XYZ file of C-alpha atoms in Angstrom:
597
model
C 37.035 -37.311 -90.938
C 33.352 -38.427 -91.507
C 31.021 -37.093 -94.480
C 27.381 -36.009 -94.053
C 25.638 -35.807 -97.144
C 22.554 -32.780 -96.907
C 19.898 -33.816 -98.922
C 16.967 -32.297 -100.378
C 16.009 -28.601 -100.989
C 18.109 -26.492 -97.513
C 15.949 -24.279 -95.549
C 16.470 -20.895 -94.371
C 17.534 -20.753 -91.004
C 18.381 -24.121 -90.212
C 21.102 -24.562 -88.218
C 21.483 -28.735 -89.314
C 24.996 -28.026 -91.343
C 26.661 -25.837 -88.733
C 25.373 -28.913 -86.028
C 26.658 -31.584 -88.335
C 30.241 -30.033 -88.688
C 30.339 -29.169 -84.824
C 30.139 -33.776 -84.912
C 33.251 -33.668 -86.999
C 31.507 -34.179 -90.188
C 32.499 -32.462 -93.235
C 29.231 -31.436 -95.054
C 28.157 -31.804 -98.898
C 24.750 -31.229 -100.370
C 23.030 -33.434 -102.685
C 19.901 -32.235 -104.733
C 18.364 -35.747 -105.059
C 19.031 -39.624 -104.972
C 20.869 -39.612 -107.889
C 23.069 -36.848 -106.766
C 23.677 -38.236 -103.632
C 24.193 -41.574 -104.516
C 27.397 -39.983 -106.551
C 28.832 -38.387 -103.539
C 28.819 -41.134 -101.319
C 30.637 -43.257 -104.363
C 33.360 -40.750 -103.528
C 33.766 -41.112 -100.005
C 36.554 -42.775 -98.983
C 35.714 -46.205 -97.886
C 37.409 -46.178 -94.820
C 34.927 -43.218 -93.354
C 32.156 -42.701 -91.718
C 29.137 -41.475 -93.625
C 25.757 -40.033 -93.210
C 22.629 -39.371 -94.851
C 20.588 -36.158 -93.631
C 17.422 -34.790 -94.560
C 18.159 -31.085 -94.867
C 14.625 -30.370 -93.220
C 15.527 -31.895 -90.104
C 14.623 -30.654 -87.018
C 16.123 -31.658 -83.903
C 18.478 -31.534 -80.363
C 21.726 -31.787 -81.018
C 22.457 -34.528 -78.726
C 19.968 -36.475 -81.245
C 22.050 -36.372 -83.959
C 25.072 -37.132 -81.814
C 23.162 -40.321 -80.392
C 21.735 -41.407 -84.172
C 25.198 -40.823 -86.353
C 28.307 -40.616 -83.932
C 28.144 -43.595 -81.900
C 30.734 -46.026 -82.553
C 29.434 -49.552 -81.611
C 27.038 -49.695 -84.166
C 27.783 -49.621 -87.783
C 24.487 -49.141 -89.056
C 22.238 -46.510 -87.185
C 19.063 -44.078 -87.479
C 16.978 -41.712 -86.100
C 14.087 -39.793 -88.355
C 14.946 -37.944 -90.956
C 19.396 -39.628 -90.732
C 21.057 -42.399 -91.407
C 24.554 -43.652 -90.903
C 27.397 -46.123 -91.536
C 30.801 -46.979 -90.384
C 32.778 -48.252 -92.971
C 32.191 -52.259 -91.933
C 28.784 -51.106 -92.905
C 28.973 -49.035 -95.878
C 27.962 -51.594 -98.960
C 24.830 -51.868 -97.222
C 24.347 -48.336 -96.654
C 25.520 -48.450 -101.133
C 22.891 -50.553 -101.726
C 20.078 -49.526 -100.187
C 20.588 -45.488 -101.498
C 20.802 -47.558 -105.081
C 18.060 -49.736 -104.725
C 16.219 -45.966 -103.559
C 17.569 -44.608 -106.389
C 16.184 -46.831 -108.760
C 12.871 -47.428 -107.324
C 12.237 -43.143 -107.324
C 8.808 -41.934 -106.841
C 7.301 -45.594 -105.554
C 7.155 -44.782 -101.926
C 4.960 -42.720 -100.062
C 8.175 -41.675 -97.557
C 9.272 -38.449 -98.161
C 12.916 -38.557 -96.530
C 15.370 -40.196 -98.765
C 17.449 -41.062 -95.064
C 13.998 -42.531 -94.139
C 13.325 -44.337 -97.148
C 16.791 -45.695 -97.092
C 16.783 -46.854 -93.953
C 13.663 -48.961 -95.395
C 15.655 -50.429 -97.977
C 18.519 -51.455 -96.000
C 18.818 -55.458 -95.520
C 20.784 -55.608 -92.497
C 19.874 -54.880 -88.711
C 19.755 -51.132 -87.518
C 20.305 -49.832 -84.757
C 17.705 -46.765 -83.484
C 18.567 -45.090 -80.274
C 16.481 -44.240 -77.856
C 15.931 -40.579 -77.948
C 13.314 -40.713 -74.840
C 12.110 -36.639 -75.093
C 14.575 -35.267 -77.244
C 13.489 -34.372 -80.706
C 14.576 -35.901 -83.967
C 11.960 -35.013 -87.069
C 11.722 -34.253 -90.276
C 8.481 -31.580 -90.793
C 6.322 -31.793 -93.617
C 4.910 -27.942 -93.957
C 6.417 -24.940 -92.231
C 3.598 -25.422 -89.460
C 4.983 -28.375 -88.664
C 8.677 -26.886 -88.555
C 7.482 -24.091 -86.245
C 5.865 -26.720 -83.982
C 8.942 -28.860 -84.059
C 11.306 -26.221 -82.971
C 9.399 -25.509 -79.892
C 9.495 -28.530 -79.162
C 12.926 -28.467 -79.536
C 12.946 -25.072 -77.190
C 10.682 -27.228 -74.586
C 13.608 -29.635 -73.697
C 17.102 -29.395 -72.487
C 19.261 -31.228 -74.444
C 22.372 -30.921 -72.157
C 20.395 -31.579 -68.811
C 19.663 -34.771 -70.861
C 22.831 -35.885 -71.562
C 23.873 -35.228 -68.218
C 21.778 -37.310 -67.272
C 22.384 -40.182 -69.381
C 26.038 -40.129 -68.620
C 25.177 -41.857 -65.369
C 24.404 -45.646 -65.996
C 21.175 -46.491 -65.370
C 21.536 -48.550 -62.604
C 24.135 -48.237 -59.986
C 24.842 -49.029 -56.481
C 23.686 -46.554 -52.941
C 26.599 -45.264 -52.767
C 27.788 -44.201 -56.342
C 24.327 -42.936 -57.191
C 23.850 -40.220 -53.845
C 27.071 -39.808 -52.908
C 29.296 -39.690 -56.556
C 26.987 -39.134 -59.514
C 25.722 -36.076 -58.161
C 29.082 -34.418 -59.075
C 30.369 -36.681 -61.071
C 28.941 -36.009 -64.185
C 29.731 -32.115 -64.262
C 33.654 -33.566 -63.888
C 33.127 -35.677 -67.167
C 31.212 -32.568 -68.711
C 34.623 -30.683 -67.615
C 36.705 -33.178 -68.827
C 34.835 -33.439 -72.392
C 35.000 -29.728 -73.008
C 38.919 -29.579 -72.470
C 38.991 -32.301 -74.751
C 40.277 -35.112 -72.426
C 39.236 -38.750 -73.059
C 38.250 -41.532 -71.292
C 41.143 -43.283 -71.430
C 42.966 -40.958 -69.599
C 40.747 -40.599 -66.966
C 40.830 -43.936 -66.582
C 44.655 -44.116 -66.118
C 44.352 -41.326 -64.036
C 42.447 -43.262 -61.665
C 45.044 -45.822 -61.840
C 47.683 -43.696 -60.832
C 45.954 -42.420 -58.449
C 44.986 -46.029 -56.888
C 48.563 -46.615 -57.370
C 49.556 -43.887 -55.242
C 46.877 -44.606 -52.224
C 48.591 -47.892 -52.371
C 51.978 -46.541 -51.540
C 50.808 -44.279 -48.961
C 48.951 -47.761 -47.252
C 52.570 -49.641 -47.805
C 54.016 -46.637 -45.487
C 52.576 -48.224 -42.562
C 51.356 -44.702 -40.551
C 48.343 -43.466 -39.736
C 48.982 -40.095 -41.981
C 49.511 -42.683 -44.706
C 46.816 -44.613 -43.833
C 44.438 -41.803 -43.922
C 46.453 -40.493 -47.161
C 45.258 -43.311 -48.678
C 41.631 -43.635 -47.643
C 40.985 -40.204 -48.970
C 43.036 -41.213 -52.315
C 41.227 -44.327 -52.877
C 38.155 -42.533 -52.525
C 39.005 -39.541 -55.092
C 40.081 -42.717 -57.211
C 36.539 -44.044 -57.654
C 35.227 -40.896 -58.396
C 37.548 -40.295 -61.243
C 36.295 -44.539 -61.997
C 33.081 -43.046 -62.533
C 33.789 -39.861 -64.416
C 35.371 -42.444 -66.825
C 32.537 -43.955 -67.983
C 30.634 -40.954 -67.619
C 32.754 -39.306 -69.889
C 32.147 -42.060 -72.413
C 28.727 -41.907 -72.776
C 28.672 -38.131 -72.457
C 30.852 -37.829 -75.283
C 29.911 -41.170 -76.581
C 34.007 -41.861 -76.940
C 33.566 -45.894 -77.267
C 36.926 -47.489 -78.160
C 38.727 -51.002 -78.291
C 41.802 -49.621 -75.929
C 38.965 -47.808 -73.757
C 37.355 -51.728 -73.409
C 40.630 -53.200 -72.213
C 41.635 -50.344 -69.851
C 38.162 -50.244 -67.951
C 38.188 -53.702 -67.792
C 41.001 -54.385 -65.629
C 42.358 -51.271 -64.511
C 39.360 -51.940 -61.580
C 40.599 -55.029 -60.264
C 44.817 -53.775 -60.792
C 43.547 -50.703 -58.517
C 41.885 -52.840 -56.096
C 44.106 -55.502 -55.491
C 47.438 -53.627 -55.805
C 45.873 -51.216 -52.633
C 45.250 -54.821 -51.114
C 48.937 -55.300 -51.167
C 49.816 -51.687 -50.603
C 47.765 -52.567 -47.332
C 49.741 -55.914 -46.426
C 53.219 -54.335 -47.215
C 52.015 -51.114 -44.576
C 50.643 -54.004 -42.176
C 54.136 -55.783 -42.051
C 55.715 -52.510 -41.402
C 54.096 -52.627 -38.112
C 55.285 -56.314 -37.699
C 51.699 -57.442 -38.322
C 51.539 -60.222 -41.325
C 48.503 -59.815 -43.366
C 49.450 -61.311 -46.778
C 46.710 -64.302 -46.093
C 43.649 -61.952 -45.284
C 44.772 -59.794 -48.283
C 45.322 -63.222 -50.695
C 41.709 -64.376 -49.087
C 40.235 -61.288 -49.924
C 41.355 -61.692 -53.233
C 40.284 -65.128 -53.884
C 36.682 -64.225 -52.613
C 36.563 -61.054 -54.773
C 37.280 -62.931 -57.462
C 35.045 -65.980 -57.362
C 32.264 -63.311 -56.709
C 32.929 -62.320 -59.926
C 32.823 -65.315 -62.025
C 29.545 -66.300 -60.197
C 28.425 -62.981 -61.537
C 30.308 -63.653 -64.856
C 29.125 -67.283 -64.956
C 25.434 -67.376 -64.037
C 24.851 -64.269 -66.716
C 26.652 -66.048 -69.457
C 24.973 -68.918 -69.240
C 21.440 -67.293 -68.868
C 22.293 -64.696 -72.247
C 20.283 -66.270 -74.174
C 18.431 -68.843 -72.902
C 14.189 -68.882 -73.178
C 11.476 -69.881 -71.303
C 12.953 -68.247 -67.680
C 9.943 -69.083 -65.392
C 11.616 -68.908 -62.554
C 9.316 -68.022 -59.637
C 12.685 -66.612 -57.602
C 13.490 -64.259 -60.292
C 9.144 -63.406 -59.996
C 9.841 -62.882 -56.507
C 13.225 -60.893 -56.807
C 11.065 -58.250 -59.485
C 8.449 -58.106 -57.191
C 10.605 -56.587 -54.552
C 12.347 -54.103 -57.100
C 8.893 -52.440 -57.786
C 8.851 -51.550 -53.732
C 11.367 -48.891 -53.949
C 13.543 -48.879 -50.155
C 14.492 -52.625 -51.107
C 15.503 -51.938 -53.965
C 18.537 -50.141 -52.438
C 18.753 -52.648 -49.580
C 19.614 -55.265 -52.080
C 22.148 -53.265 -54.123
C 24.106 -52.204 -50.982
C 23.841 -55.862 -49.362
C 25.744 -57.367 -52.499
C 28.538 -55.026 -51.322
C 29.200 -53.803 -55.002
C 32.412 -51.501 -55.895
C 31.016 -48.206 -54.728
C 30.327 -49.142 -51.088
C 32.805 -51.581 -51.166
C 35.523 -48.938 -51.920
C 33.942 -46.602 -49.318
C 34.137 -48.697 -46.371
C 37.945 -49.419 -47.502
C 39.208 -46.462 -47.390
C 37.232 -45.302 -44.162
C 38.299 -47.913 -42.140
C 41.664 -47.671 -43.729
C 41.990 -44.351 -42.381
C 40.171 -44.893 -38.992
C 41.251 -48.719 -38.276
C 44.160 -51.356 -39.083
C 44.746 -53.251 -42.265
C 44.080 -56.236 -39.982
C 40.563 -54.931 -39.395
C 39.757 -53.375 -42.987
C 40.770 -57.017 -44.426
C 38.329 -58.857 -41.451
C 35.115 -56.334 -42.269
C 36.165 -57.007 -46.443
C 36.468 -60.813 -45.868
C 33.133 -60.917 -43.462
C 30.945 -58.658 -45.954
C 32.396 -60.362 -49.039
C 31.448 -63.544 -47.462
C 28.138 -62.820 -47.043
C 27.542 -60.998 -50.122
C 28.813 -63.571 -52.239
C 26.442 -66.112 -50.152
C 23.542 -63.689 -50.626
C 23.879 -63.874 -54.281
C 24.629 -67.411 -54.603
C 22.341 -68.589 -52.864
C 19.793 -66.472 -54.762
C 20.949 -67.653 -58.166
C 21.120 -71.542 -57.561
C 17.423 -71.050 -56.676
C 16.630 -69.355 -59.654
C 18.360 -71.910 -61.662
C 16.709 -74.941 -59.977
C 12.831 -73.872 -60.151
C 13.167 -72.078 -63.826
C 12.632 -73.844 -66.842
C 15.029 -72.816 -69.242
C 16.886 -74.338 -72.064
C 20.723 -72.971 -71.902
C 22.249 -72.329 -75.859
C 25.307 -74.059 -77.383
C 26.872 -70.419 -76.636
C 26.528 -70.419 -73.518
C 27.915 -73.909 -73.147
C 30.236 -72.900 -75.346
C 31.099 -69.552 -73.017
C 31.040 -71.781 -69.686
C 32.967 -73.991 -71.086
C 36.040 -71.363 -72.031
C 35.560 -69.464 -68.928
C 36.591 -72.891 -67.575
C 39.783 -72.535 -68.881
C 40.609 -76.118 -69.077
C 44.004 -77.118 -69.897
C 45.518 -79.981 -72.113
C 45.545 -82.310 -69.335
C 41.731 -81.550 -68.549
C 41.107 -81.555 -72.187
C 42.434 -85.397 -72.495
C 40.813 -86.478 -69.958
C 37.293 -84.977 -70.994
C 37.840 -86.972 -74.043
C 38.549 -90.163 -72.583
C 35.760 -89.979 -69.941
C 33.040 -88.421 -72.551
C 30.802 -91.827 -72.336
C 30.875 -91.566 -68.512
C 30.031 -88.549 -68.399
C 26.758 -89.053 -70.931
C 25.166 -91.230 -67.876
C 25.358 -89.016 -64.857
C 22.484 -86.962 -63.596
C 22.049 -83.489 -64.733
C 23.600 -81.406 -61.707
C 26.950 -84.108 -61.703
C 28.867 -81.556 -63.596
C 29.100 -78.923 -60.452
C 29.053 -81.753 -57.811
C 32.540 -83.551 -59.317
C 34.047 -80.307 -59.957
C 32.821 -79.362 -55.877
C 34.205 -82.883 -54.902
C 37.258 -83.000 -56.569
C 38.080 -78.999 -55.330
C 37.422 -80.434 -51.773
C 39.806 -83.332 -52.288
C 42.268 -80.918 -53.109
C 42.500 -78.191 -51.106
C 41.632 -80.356 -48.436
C 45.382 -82.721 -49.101
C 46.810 -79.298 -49.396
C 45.263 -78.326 -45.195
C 45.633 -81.308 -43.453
C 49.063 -82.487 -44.703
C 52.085 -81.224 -43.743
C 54.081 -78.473 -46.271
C 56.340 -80.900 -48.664
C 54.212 -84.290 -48.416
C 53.368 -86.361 -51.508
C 49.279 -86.139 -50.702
C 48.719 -82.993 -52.071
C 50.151 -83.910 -55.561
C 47.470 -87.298 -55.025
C 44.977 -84.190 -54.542
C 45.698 -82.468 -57.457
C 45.529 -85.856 -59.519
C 42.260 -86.437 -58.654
C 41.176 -82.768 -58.992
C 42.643 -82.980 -62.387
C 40.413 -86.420 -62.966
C 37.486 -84.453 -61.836
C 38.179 -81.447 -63.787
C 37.894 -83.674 -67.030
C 35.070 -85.446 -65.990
C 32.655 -82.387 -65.242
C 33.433 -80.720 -68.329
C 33.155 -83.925 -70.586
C 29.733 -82.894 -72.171
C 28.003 -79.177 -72.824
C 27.837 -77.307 -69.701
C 23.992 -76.923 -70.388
C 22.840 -78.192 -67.162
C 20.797 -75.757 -64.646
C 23.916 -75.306 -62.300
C 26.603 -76.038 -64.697
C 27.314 -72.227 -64.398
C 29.198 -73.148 -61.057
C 32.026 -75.254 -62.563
C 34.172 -72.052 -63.395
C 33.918 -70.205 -60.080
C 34.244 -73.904 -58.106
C 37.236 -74.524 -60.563
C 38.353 -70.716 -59.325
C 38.142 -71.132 -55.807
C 39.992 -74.546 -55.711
C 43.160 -73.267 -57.358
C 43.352 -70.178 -55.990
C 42.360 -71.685 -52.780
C 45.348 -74.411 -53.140
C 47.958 -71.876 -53.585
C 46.845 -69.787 -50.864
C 47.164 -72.882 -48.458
C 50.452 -73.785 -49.792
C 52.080 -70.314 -49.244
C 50.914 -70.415 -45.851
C 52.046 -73.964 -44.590
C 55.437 -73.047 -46.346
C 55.671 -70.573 -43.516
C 58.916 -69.055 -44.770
C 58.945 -65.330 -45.522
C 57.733 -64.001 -48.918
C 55.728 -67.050 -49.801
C 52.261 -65.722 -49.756
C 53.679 -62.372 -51.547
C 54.441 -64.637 -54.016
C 51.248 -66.444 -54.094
C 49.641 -63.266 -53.950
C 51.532 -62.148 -56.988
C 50.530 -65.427 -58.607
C 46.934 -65.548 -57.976
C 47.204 -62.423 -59.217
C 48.450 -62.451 -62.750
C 45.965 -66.076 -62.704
C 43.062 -63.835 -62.097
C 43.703 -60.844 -64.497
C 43.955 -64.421 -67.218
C 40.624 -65.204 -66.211
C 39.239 -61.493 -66.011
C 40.182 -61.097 -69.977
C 38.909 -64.069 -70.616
C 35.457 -62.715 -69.555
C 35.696 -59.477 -71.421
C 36.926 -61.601 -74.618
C 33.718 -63.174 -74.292
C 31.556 -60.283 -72.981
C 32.461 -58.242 -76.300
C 31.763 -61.622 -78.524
C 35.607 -61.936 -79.601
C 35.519 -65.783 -78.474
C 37.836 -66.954 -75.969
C 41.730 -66.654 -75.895
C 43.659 -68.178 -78.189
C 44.011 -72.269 -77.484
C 48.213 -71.767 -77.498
C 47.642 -68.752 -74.436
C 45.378 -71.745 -72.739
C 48.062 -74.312 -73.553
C 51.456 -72.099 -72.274
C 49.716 -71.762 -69.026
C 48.661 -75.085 -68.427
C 45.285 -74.777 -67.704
C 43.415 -74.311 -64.382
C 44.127 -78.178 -63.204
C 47.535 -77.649 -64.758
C 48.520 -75.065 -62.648
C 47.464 -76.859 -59.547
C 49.710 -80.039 -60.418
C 52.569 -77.987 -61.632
C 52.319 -76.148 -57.865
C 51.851 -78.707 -55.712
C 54.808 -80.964 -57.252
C 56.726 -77.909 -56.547
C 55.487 -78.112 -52.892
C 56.505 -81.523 -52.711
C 59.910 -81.447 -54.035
C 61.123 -78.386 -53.276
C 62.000 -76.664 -49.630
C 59.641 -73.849 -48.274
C 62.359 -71.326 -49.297
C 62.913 -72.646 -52.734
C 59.169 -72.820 -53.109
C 58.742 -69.215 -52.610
C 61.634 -68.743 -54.810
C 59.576 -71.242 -57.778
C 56.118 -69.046 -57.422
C 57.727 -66.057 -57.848
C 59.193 -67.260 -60.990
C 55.691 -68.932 -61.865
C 54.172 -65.930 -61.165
C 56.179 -63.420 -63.505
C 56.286 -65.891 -65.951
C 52.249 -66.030 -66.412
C 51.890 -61.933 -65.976
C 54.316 -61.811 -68.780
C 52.233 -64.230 -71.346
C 49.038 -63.117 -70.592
C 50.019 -59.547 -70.226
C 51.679 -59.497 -74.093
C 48.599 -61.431 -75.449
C 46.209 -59.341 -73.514
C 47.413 -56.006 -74.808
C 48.101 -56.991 -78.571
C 44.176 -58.153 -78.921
C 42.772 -55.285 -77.068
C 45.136 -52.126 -78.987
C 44.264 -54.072 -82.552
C 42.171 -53.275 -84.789
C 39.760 -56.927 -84.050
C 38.854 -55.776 -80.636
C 35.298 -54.626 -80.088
C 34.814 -51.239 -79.560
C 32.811 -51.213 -76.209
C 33.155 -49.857 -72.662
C 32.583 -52.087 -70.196
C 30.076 -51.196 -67.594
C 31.893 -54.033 -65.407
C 29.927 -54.629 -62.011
C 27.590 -51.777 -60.483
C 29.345 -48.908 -58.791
């Protein structure tokens, strides 16, 4: 339960107490300073608490916005203050520094004058038209309640529900509706959370109608898929609609995106082989390239957080076009983000073969992720920017170097102080050639891909020996990415034994939802995974070695056998870490926007 505490003189007719309790706060009234400095002392420390002027005047949805939000422990908006309990000695102190210093301020809110006082960073919403005041005279009141009258609060938070920027697809063809299914959802008291897993489910399902292998279930789950992005959006709709921000909520959005997408990926191989058609390397590709898309995307923004000076004439160039408004769309639908992505899934799901869904995914993939590359290495080479120690620090765990990569950063650090400022990306590039390239153009079992993984390991070391602070240092994580995943991939298929890229698939898979959490970890500023979660699963160049010994010693079947075992034996680590941080109570309480819809 959260407290409000009314202050000041009440006024006939307001409706701020009844609009306070309808937030779940429980109200008291305080004459003065003094009086309300008593009654927050009895709060329980472990609640929410507010300070309200009882002369405000203002939308509901304002108050909801200034005191119910849970991201922020400190926030205001005229005339209302509040704090979450990590917040609440400053909240103390400032009402008692107010208290003692009575009658010197020309404020005549005590939430306002508060809010002066406090000595730590507040957060103010941005109310845009909606009305949040606290009137001086009754001419004033009268003026602020039409005001008040003037504007729809509800059409506003409607409209807010919706991010702000989203892809073609999600904003004409989803949104539209969209946000009156989160309104319905809110008002029967459903949470984002279980939308979310309702979306799962349903992705789940679509993926066992694709593994059926007939056109009814192929068309079953085109239609399901589709319905399952919808209910993707009402999610975080809901959220900000009902402003429902929580730590499980984080962790469930986060992932539950790329489980849905890449379990209907396999729901579409298994359907595929039931017409004696074998798929499992487009779908595994496809996987691979959606991933690496994303820790370009994950890569290039953490290392450009927080860094100053961005004169880049591309990124000049890239807001020029945004103020022309058709190309604006062009270049959000080009980039092939999850909304449009989805949709052509599930249409040529229904209307084509897996064979030809996976070809049109791999082709547009390709070329979006070469589109946005390409884009971003420009930037990065003609701005002058000076990358932060967190953002090294960032590249450097999305890396996810193991001990092996660790050692050998060490013991090449004074090497690595000499080499030119782009080396970083162009050993990690070379060595990822030299290994997937042992793993091609070698027969299945040979000794030359372990030789490969050696060096790649060497390399691995090298380009992560000092602070990734260069201007394309941001590459090492997706080049490290791609090499791996690549590796295992080309293993599984020159095993050529049945199962093998199932279990590569599976693999990669439980790899990739490692890496994902890793980025939310960051994204939310809880640091990186723990070093022993790093250390049990060997690290990115660890991996590679421990697979390709296993290629080499092992026969094709007995390889397959050894991945699946790899591969449940990850999921399970990563999968027990990654749900005891996100349910505890040291998980920030955010919900992901993740990539545009």
């Amino acid at each position: 339960m959260s407290t409000a505490i009314l202050t000041g003189q009440p006024v006939p007719g307001s409706s701020i107490e009844s609009e306070l309790r309808s937030l779940g706060f429980d109200v008291r009234a305080a004459a003065d300073a003094a009086e309300a400095e008593s009654l927050l002392a009895r709060v329980p420390s472990g609640e929410r608490v507010a300070v309200v002027d009882a002369r405000f005047v203002g939308h509901a949805h304002a108050l909801r916005l200034g005191l119910t939000d849970p991201r922020f422990p400190l926030a205001a908006i005229p005339g209302a203050v509040t704090a979450q309990p990590a917040a609440r000695q400053a909240l103390t102190r400032a009402l008692a520094r107010e208290n003692s210093a009575a009658g010197t301020t020309l404020v005549d809110s005590l939430a306002d004058r508060i809010v002066e006082a406090l000595d730590t960073e507040v957060h103010r919403p941005e109310l845009g038209s909606l009305v949040a005041t606290v009137p001086a005279d009754p001419q004033a009141r009268n003026e602020a309640r039409q005001a008040v009258a003037a504007v729809d609060d509800e059409a506003i938070r409607l409209k807010s529900a919706v991010k702000a920027r989203d892809g073609f697809f999600t904003t004409f063809f989803i949104s539209p509706y969209s946000r009156y299914i989160a309104r319905w959802c809110a008002r029967r008291g459903l949470t984002p959370n279980q939308v979310t897993t309702a979306s799962l489910l349903t992705a789940l399902i679509a993926a066992g109608c694709a593994a059926t292998g007939t056109r009814g279930g192929f068309v079953a789950a085109g239609v399901l898929l589709l319905f399952s992005f919808v209910l993707d959006c009402t999610d975080g709709q809901l959220a900000r609609y009902s402003l429902q921000y929580s730590t499980l909520g984080a962790w469930l959005d986060a992932t539950f995106d790329r489980a849905k997408e890449y379990a209907y990926y396999a729901g579409l191989a298994l359907g595929a082989a039931r017409g004696d058609d074998d798929v499992w390397a487009l779908a595994l590709g496809a996987m691979v390239l959606q991933t690496c898309r994303h820790v370009v995307d994950f890569s290039f923004n953490e290392a450009n957080h927080d860094a100053t000076a961005n004169t880049s004439p591309t990124a000049a160039l890239s807001d020029k076009l945004d103020s022309v408004g058709w190309t604006v769309w062009v270049r959000r639908m080009i980039v092939l983000p999850i909304g449009e992505r989805w949709a052509m899934i599930a249409v040529l799901t229904a209307f084509t073969t897996p064979r030809i869904t996976f070809y049109a995914l791999l082709i547009g993939c390709a070329f979006a992720a070469t589109y946005t590359t390409a884009g971003r290495v420009l930037r990065s080479v003609t701005r002058r920017a000076r990358r932060t120690d967190r953002a090294a620090r960032a590249l450097a765990d999305l890396a996810d170097s193991g001990p092996l990569a660790e050692g050998l950063a060490r013991a090449t650090k004074s090497v690595a102080r000499g080499l030119p400022g782009f080396a970083a990306p162009a050993v990690a590039l070379l060595g990822g050639l030299v290994l997937i390239a042992t793993a091609a153009f070698t027969g299945f079992g040979g000794p030359l891909p372990v030789v490969g993984a050696l060096v790649y390991a060497v390399t691995s070391g090298l380009a992560v020996a000092r602070p990734l602070k260069g201007p394309l240092d941001w590459l090492v994580p997706p080049v490290f990415r791609a090499a791996e995943y690549g590796t295992v991939l080309v293993l599984a298929a020159r095993a050529d034994v049945n199962g093998a890229l199932p279990a590569a698939f599976g693999l990669v898979a439980a790899v990739a939802y490692h890496h994902y959490d890793t980025v939310y970890r960051i994204r939310g500023n809880a640091g990186a995974p723990p070093a022993w979660l790093v250390r049990a699963v060997g690290g990115h160049e660890g991996r590679t070695l421990l697979v390709t010994v296993l290629a080499a010693v092992l026969t094709a079947s007995q390889f397959q056998a050894a991945l699946t075992v790899l591969a449940v034996a990850v999921a399970l680590v990563v999968l027990v870490e990654s749900i005891r941080f996100w349910v505890s109570a040291g998980a920030p309480a955010v919900h992901d926007e993740g990539e545009p819809a």
